[in-house]
mmCIF file of C-alpha atoms in Angstrom:
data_model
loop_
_atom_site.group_PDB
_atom_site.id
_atom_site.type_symbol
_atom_site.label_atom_id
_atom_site.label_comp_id
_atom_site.label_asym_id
_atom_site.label_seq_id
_atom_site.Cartn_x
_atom_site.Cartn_y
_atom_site.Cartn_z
ATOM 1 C CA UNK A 1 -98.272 -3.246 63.018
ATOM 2 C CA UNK A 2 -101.455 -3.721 61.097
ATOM 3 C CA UNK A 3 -101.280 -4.150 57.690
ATOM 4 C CA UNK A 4 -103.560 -1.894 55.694
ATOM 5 C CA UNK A 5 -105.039 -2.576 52.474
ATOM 6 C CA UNK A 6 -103.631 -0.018 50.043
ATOM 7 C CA UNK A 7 -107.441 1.356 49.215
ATOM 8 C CA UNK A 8 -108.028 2.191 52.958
ATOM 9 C CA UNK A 9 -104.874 4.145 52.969
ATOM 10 C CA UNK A 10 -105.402 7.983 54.162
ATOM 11 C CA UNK A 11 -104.790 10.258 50.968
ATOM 12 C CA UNK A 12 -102.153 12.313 52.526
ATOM 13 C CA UNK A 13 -99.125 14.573 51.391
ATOM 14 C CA UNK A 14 -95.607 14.204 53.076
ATOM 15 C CA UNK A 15 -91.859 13.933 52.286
ATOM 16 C CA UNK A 16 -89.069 12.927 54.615
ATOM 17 C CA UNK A 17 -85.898 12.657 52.494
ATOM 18 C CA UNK A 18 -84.972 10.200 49.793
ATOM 19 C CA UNK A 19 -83.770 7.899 52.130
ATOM 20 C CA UNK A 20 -86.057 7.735 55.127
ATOM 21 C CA UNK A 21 -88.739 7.390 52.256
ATOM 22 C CA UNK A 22 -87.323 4.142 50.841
ATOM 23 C CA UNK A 23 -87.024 3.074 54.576
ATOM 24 C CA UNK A 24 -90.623 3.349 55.657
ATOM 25 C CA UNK A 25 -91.653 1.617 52.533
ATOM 26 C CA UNK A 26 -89.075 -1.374 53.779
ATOM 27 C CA UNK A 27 -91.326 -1.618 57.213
ATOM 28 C CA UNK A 28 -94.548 -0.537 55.898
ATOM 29 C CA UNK A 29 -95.140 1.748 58.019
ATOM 30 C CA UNK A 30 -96.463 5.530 56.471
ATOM 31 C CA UNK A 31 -97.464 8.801 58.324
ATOM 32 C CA UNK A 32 -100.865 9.561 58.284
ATOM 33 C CA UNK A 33 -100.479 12.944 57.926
ATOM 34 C CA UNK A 34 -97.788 15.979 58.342
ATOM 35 C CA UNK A 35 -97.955 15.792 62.744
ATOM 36 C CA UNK A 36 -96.442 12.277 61.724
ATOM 37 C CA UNK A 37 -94.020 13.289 59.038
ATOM 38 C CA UNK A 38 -92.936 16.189 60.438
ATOM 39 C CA UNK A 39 -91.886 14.418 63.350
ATOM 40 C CA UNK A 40 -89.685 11.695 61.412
ATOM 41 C CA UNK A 41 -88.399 14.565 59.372
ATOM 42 C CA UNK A 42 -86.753 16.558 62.107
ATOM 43 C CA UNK A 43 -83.363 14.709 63.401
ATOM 44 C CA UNK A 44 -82.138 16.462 66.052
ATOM 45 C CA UNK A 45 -80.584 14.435 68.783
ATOM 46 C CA UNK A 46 -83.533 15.047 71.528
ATOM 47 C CA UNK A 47 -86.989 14.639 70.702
ATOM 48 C CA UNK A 48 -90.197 14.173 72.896
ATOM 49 C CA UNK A 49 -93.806 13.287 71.694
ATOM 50 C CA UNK A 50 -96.606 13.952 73.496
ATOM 51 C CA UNK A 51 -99.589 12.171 72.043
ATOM 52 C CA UNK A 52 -103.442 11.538 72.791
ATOM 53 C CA UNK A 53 -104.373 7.769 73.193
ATOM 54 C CA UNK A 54 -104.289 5.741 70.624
ATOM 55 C CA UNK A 55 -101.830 8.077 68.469
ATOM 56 C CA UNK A 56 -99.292 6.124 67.014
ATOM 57 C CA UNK A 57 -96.869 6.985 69.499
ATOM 58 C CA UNK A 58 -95.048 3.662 69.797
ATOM 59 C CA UNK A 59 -95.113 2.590 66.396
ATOM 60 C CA UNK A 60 -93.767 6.440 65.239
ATOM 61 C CA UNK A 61 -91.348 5.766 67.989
ATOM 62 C CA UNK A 62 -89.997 2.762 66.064
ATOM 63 C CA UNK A 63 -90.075 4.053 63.151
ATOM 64 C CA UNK A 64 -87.554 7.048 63.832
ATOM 65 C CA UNK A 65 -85.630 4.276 65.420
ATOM 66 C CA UNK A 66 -85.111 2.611 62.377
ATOM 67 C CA UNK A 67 -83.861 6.112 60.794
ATOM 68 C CA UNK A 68 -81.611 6.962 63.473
ATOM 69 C CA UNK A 69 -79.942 3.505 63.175
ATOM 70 C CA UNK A 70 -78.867 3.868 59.423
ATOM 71 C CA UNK A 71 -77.573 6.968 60.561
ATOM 72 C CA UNK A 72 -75.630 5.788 63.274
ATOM 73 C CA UNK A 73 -74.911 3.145 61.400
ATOM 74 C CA UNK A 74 -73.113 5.745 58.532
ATOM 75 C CA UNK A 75 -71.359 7.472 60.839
ATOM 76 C CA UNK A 76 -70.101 4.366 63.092
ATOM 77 C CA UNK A 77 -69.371 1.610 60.295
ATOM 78 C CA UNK A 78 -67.505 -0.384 62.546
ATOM 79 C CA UNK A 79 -68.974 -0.200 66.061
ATOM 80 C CA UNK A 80 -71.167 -2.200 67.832
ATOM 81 C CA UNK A 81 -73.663 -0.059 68.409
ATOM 82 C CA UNK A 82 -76.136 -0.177 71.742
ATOM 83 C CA UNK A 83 -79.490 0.954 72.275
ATOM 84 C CA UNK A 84 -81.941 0.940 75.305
ATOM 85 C CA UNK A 85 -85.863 0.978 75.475
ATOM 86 C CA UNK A 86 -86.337 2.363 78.948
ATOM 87 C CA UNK A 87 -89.864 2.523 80.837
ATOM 88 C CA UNK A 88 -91.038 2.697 84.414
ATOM 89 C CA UNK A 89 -91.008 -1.474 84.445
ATOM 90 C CA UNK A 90 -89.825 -3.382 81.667
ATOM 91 C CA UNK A 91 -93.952 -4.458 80.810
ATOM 92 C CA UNK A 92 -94.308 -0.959 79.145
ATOM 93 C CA UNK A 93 -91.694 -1.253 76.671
ATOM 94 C CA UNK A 94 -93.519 -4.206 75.030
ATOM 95 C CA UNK A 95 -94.807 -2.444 71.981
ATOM 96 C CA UNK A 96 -91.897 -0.470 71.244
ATOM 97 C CA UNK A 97 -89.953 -3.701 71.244
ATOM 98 C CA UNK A 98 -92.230 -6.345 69.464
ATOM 99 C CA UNK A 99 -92.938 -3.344 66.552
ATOM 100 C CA UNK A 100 -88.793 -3.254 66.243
ATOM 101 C CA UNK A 101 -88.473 -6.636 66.289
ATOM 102 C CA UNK A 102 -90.990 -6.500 63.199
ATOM 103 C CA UNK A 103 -89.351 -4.241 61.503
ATOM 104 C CA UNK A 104 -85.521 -5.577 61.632
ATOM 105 C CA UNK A 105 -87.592 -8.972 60.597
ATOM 106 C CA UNK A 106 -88.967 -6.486 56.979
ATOM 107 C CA UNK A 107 -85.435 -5.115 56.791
ATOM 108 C CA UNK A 108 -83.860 -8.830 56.924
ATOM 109 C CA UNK A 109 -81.040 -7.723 60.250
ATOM 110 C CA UNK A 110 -82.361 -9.436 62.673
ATOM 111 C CA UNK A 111 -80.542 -12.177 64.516
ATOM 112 C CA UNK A 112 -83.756 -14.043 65.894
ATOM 113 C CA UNK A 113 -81.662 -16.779 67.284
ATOM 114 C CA UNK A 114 -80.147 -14.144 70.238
ATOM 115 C CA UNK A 115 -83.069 -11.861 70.035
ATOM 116 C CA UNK A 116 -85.393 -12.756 73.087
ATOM 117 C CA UNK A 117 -89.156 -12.588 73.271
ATOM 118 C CA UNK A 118 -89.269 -11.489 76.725
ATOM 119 C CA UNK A 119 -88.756 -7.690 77.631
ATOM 120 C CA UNK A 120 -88.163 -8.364 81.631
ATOM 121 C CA UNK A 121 -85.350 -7.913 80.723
ATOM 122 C CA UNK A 122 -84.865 -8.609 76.584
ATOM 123 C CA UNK A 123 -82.585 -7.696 73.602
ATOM 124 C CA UNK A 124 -83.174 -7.274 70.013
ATOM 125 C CA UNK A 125 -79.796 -8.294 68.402
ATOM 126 C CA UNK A 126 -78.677 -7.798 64.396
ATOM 127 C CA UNK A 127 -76.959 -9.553 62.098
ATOM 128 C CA UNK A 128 -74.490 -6.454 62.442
ATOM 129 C CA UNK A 129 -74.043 -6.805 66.064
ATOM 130 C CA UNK A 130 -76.086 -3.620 66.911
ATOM 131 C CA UNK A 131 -78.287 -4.307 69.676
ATOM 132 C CA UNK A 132 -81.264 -2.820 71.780
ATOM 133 C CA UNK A 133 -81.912 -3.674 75.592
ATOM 134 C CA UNK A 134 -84.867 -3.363 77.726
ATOM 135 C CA UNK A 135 -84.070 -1.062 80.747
ATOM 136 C CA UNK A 136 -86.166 -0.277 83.754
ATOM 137 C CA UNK A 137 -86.209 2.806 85.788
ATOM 138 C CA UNK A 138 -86.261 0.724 89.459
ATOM 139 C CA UNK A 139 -83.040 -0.736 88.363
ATOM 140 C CA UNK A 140 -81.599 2.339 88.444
ATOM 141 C CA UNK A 141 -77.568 0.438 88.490
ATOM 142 C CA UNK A 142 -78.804 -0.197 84.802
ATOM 143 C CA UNK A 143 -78.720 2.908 83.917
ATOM 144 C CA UNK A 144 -75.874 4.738 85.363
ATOM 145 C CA UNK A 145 -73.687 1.959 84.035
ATOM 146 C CA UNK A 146 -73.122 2.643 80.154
ATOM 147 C CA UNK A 147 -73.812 5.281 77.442
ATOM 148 C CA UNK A 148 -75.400 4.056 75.119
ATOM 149 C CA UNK A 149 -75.940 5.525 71.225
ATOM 150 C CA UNK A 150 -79.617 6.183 71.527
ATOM 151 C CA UNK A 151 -82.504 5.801 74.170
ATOM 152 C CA UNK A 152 -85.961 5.404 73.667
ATOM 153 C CA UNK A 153 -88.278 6.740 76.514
ATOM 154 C CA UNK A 154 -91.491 4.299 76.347
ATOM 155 C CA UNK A 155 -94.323 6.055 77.926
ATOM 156 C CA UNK A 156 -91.870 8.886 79.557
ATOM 157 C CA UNK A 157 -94.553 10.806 80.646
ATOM 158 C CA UNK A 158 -94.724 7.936 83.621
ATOM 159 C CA UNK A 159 -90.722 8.356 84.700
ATOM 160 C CA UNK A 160 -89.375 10.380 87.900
ATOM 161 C CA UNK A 161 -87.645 13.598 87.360
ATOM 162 C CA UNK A 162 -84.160 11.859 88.615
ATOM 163 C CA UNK A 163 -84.654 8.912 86.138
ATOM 164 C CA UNK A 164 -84.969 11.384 83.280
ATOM 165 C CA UNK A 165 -81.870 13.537 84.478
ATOM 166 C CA UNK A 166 -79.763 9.885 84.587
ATOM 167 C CA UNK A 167 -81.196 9.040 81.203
ATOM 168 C CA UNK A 168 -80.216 12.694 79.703
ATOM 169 C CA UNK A 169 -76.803 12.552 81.423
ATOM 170 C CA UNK A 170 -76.367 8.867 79.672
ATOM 171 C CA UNK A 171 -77.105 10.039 75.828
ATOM 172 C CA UNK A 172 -75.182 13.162 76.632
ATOM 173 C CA UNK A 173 -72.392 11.294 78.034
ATOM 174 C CA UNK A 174 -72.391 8.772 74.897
ATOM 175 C CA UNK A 175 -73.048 11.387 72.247
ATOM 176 C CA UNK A 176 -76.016 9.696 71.766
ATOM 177 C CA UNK A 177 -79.701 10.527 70.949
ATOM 178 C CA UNK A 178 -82.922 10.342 73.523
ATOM 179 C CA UNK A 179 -86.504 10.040 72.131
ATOM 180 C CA UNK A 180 -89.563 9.979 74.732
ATOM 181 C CA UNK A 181 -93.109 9.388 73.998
ATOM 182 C CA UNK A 182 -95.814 9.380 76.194
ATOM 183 C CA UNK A 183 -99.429 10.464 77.418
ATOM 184 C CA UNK A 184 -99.426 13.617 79.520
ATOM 185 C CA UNK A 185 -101.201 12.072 83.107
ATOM 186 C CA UNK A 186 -101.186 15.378 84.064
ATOM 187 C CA UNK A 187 -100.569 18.980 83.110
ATOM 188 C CA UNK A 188 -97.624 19.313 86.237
ATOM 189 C CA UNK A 189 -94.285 17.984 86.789
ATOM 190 C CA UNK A 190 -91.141 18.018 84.976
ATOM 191 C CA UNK A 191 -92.981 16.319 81.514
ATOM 192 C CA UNK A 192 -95.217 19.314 80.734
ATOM 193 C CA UNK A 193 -92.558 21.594 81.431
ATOM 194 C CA UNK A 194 -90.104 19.994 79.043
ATOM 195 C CA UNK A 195 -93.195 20.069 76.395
ATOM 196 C CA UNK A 196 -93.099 23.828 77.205
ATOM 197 C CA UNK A 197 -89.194 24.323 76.950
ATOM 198 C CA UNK A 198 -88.760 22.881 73.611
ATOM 199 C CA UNK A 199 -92.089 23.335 71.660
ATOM 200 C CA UNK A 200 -90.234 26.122 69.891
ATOM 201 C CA UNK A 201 -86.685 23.966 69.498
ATOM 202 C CA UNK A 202 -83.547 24.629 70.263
ATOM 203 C CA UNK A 203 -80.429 23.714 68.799
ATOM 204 C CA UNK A 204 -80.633 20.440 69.945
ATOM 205 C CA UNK A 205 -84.011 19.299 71.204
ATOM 206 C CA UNK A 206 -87.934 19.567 70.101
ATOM 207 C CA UNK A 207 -90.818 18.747 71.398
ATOM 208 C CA UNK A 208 -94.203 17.779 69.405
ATOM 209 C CA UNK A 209 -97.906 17.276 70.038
ATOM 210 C CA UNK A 210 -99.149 14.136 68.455
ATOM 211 C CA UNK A 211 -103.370 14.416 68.995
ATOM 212 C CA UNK A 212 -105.242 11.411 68.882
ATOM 213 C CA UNK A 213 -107.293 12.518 65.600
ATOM 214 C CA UNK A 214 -104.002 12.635 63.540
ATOM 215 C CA UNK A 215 -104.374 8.338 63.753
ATOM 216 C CA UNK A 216 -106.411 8.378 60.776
ATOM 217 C CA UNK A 217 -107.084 5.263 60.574
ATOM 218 C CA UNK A 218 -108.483 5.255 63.546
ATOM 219 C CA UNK A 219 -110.321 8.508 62.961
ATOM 220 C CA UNK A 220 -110.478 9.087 59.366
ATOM 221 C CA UNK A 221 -112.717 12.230 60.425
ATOM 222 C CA UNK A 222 -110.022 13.969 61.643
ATOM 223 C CA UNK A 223 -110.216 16.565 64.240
ATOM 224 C CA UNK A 224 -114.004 16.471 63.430
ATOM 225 C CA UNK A 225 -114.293 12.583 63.617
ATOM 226 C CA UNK A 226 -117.255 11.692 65.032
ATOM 227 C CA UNK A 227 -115.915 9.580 68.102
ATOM 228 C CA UNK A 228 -113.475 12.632 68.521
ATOM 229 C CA UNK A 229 -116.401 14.773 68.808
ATOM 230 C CA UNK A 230 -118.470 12.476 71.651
ATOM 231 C CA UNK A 231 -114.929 12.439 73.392
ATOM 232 C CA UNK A 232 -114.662 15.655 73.450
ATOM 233 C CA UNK A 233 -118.679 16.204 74.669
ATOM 234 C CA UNK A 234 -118.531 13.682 77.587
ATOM 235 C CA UNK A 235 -114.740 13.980 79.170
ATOM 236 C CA UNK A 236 -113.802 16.986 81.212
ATOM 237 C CA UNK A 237 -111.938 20.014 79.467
ATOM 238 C CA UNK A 238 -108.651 19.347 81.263
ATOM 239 C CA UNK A 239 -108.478 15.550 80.037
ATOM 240 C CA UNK A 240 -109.397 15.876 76.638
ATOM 241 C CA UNK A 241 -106.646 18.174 76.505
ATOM 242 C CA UNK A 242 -104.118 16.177 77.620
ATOM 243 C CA UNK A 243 -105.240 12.646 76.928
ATOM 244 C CA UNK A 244 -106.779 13.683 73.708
ATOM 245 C CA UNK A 245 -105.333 16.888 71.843
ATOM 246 C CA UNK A 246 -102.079 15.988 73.080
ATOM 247 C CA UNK A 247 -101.732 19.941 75.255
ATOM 248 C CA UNK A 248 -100.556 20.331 78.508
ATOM 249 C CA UNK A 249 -103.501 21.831 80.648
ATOM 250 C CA UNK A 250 -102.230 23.376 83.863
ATOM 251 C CA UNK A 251 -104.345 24.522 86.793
ATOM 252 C CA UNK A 252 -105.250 29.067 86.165
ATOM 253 C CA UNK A 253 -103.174 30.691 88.528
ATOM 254 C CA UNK A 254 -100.279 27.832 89.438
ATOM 255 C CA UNK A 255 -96.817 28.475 90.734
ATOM 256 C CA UNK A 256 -94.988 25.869 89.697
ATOM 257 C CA UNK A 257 -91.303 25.434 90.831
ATOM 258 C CA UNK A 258 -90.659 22.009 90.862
ATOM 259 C CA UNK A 259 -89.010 21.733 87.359
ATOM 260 C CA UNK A 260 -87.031 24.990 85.390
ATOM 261 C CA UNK A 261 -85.944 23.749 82.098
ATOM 262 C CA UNK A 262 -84.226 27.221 81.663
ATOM 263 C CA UNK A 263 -82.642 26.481 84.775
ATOM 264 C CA UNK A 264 -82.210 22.680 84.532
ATOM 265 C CA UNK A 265 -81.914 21.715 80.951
ATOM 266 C CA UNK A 266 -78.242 22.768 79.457
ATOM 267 C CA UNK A 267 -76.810 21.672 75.896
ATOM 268 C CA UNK A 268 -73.255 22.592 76.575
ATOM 269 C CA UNK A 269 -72.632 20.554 79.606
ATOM 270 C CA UNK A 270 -68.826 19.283 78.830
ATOM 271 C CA UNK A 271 -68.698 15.488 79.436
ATOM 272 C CA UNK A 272 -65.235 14.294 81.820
#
């Protein structure tokens, strides 16, 4: 996380709630802007985050981590609770876990002594006895082996369509939540789709579009920042949409069966 002098701080307008307020201000960390907030604000128990490069994804990703913890944490005094960052290979879950390891250090609950600083694979441990394990999708025994309280998808958009349905079964299975971030590489398969399915929400699940120019301190311009604008000028239509804006932008005319979510997706699957 880079720190940020308070006079180069984005003038912006948001509210989250009391308490994931006084939480942010605990890990420094502050939305740029309402695509941010309004993600953070909105708990329900799946979320996915499509973002442009260099969004904020990861460190937004933590962040909501650290509010559904204190949640969990409220409803499950007592427990031991467990958490997974899951990725393609356990390299992409790096930022995710070295910003989460900085912000349990803010928040004074981290156990450094059993928290590793290797992700291949690692654990963040607290002084509570929650803790937060590295997972990757070719050790797919891993996965299928617990249910964990909460899952966070690091660069999802990368992930089969099988490791996503043994991921989904797992937080359904544990009551838990999933949250998945990533780049659209493309405007097929099962990620786009999912965008599509729960852009609107459901009870249960929402999906958001994170653009690149809502990093304002990267682009304090905005959607007209200047380096926005020559992005937009030299790449081709279809990947400044996805890889910038943060849209899904399927081939005119495609059939696409691969993937229903109307079909696929259900919220009340009962759990044996």
């Amino acid at each position: 996380m880079v720190a940020v002098k308070d006079e180069e701080r984005p003038k912006v307008e948001w509210r989250l709630g009391e308490a994931s307020e006084a939480l942010m201000q605990m890990i420094g960390f502050e939305p740029t802007g309402e695509d941010q907030a309004r993600i953070l604000r909105c708990r329900k128990r799946f979320k996915q985050v499509v973002g442009g490069g260099q969004a904020g994804k990861s460190m937004e990703a933590s962040a909501d981590f650290i509010i559904h913890l204190f949640e969990d944490r409220v409803k499950h005094p007592m427990e031991s609770l467990l958490y997974w960052l899951v990725a393609a290979d356990y390299g992409r879950t790096r930022r995710e876990f070295e910003y989460l390891t900085r912000n349990f250090a803010e928040l004074g609950v981290l156990d450094e002594g059993h928290t590793s600083t290797r992700v291949d694979p690692g654990q963040i441990v607290l002084k509570t006895g929650m803790r937060i394990e590295t997972k990757s999708t070719k050790d797919v025994a891993t996965i299928a082996m617990y249910a964990p309280d909460g899952i966070i998808a690091c660069e999802a958009s990368q992930l089969e369509l099988e490791a996503y349905y043994r991921l989904w079964s797992r937080a359904k299975a544990g009551n838990g939540w999933f949250f998945m971030s990533g780049t659209f590489e493309s405007s097929l398969g099962w990620y786009p789709k999912l965008y599509e399915a729960w852009i609107y929400g459901t009870k249960q699940a929402q999906s958001f579009s994170l653009p690149s120019w809502t990093n304002k301190y990267l682009y304090p311009g905005g959607r007209n920042d200047p380096k926005i604008k020559s992005m937009e000028e030299e790449f081709p239509d279809e990947f400044f949409q996805e890889r910038v804006a943060g849209r899904p932008c399927p081939p005119k005319g495609l059939v696409f069966h691969e993937f229903r979510p109307d079909l696929h997706i259900r919220e009340d699957v009962e759990w044996l």
